[in-house]
Tab-separated table of C-alpha atoms and ligand atoms in Angstrom:
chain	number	residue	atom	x	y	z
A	1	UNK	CA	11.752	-7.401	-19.749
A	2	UNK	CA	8.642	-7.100	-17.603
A	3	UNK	CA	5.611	-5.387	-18.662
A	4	UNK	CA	5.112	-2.309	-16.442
A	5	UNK	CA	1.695	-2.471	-14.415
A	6	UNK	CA	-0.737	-0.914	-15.754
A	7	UNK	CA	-2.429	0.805	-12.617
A	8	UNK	CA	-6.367	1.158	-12.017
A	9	UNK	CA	-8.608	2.247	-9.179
A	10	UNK	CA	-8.317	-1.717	-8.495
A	11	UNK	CA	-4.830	-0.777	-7.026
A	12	UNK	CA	-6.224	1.885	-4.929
A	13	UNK	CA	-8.701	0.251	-2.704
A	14	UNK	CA	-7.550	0.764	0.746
A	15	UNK	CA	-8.381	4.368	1.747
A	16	UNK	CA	-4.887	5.297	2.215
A	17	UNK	CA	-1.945	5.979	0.032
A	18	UNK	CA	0.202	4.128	2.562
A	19	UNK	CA	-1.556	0.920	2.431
A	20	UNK	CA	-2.316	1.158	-1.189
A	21	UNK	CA	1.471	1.433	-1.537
A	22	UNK	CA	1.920	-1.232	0.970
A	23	UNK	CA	-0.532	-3.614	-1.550
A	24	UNK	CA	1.780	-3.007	-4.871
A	25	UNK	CA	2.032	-6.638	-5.231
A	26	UNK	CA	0.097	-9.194	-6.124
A	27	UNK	CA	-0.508	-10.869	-3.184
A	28	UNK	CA	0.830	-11.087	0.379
A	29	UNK	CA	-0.311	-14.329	1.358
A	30	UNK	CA	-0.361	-17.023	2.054
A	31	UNK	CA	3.472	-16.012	0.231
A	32	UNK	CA	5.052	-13.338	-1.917
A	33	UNK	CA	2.891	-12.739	-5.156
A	34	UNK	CA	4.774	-10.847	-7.936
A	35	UNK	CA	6.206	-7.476	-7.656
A	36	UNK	CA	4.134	-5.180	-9.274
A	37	UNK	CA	6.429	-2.199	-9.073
A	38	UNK	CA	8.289	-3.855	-11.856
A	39	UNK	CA	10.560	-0.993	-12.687
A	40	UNK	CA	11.199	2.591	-12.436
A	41	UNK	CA	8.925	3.297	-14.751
A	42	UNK	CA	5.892	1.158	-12.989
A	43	UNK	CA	6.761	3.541	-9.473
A	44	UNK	CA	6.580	6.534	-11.524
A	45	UNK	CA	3.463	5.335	-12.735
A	46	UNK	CA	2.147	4.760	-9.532
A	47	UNK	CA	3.175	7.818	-7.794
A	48	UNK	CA	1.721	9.736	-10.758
A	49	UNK	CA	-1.652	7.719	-10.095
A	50	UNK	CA	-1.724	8.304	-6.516
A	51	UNK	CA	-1.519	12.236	-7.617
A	52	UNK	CA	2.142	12.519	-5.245
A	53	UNK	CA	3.443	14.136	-8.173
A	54	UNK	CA	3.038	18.045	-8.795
A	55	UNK	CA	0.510	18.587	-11.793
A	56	UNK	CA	2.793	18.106	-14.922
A	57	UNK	CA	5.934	18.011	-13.477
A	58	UNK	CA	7.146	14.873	-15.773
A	59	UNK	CA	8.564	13.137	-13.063
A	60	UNK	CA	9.018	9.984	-14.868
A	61	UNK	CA	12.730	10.860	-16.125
A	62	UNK	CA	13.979	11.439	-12.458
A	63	UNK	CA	12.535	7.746	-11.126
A	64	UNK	CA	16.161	6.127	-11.036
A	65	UNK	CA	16.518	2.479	-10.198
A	66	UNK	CA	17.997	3.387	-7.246
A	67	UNK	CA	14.873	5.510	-6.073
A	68	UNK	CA	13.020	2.128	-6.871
A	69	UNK	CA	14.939	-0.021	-4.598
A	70	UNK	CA	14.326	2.286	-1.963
A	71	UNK	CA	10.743	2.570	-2.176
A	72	UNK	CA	10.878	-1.581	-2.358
A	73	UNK	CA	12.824	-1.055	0.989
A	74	UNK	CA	10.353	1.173	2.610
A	75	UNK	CA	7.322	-1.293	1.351
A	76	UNK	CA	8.874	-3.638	3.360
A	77	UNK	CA	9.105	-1.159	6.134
A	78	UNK	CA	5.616	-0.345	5.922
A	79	UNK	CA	4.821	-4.972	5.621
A	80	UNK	CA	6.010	-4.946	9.152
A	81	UNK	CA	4.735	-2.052	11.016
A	82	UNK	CA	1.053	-2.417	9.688
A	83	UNK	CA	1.343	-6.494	10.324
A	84	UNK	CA	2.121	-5.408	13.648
A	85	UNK	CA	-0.458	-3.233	14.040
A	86	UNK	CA	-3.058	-5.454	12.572
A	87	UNK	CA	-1.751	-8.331	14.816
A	88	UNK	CA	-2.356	-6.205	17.953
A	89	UNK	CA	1.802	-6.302	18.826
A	90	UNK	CA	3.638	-3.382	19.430
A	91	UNK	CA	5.559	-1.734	16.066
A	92	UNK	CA	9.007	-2.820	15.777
A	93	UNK	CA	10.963	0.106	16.858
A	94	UNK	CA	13.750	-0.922	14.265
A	95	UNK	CA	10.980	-0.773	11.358
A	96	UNK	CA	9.624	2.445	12.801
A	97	UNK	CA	12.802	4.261	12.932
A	98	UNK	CA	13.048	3.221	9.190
A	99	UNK	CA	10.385	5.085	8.312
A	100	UNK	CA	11.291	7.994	10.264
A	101	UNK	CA	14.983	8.175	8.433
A	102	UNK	CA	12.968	7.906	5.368
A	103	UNK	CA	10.454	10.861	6.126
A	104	UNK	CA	13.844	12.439	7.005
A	105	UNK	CA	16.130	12.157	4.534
A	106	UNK	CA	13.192	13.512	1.695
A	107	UNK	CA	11.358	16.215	4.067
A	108	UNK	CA	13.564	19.105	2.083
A	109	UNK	CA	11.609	18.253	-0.815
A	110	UNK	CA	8.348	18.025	0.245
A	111	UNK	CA	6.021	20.804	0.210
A	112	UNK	CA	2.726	20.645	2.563
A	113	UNK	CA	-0.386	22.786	1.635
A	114	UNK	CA	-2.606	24.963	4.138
A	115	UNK	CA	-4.913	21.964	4.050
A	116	UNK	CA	-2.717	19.169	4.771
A	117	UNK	CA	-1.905	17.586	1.572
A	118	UNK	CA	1.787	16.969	0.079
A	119	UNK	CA	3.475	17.208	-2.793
A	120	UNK	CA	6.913	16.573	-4.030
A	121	UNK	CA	8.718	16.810	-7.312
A	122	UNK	CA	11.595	14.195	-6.089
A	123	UNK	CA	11.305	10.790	-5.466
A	124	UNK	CA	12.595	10.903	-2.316
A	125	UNK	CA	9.722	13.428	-1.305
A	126	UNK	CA	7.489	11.096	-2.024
A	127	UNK	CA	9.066	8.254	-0.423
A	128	UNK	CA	8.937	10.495	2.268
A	129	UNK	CA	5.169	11.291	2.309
A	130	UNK	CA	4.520	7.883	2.101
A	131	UNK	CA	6.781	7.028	5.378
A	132	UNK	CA	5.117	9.930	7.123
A	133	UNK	CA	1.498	8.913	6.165
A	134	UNK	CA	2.252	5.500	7.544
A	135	UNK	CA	3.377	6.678	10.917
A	136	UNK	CA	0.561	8.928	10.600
A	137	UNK	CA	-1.197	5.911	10.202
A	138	UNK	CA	0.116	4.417	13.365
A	139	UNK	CA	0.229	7.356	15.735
A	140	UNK	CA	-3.609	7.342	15.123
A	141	UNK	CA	-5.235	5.066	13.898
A	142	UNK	CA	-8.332	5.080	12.411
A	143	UNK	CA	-10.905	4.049	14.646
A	144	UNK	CA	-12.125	0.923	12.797
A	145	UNK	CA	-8.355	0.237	12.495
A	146	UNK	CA	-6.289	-1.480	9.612
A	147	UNK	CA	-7.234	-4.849	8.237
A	148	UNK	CA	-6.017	-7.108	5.946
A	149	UNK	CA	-7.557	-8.809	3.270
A	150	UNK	CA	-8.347	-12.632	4.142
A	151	UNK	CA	-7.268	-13.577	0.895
A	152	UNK	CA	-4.550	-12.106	-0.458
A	153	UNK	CA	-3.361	-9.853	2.590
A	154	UNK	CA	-3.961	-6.614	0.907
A	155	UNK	CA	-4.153	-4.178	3.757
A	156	UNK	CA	-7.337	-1.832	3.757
A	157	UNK	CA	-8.979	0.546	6.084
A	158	UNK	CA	-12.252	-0.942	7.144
A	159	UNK	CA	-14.752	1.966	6.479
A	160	UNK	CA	-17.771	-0.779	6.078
A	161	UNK	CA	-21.128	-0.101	8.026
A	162	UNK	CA	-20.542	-3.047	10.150
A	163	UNK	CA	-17.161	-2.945	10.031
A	164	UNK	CA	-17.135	-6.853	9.116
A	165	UNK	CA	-15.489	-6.082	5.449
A	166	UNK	CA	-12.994	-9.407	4.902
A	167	UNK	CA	-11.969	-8.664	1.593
A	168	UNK	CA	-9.636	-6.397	-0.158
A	169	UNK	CA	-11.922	-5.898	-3.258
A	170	UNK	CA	-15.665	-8.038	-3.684
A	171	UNK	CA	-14.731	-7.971	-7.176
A	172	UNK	CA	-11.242	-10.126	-6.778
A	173	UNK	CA	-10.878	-11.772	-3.776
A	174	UNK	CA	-14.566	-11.984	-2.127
A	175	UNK	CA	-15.633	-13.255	-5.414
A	176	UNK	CA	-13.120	-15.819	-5.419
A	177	UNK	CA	-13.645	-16.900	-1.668
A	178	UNK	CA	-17.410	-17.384	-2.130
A	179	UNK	CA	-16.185	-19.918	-5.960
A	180	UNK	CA	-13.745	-21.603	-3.881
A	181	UNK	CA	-16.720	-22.087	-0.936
A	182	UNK	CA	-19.489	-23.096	-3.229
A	183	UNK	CA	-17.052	-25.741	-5.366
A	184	UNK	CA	-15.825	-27.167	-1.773
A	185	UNK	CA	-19.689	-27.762	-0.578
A	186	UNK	CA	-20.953	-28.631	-4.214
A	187	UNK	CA	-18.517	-31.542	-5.034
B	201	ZN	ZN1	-7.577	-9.728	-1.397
């Protein structure tokens, strides 16, 4: 059996639930990394992490492994419409409808606050908040828009002063880019 992930504000580095859900595996490119929502425990985790979860409300029991197959499913829905978006194509309408059957089907369970933010105590509430935050996402972007990380292909939300951030994290991949530079000009 696979260790569940043990998350850390590493894992939350794109200033956006969506896209930090979007980056729950190890890498992107240039192919597949590992899973890192390695069970229904390791979503729970997350979802606790990313404070979706009421205060307390111990959702870790109710995380079934079918709730875990469809939040893989609407990762992957979430892969293609922000690889669209960061590729300047239109969203696939197919992908986009996805999410909007998602925000559907978990909408009775989600409760929004006065000041915007959601909650759910079911897992399909949450897969739902994370579907709507992603069309969100899309409807209007932010204006510096949605990157990816040269690297790995960790999606991120470009908030930089010059807007010329390339990396998902300086600490991971930057670091790594500027090793794998200075061996290839210093052999
Ligand atoms: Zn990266």
């Amino acid at each position: 059996m696979t260790a569940a992930t043990a998350w850390s504000g590493d894992h939350f580095i794109a200033g956006d639930v969506a896209l930090d859900f979007a980056n729950t595996v190890y890498r992107r490119r240039p192919e597949l990394g590992a899973d890192l929502l390695t069970g229904a425990e390791a979503l729970a985790a997350w979802l606790d992490r990313a404070r979706l979860l009421p205060a307390g409300s111990g959702t870790s029991h109710v995380v079934t492994d079918a709730a875990l197959e469809e939040a893989r499913a609407l990762r992957g829905l979430l892969w293609a419409v922000f690889d669209a978006h960061e590729d300047g194509r239109t969203i696939p309408a197919a992908s986009f409808t996805g999410l909007l059957d998602t925000a559907r089907r978990g909408s009775a369970h989600v409760t929004v606050s006065p000041d915007g933010s959601t909650t759910s105590p079911e897992p399909d509430g949450v897969l739902a908040i994370l579907a709507l935050g992603a069309v969100a996402l899309v409807l209007t972007p932010p204006p510096q828009g949605i990157r990816a990380c040269d690297r790995c292909g960790w999606f991120f939300i470009d908030s930089s002063r010059g807007r010329r951030r390339r990396w998902c994290s300086m600490k991971t991949c930057g670091n790594q880019a500027k090793a794998a530079r200075y061996r290839s000009t210093h052999s």
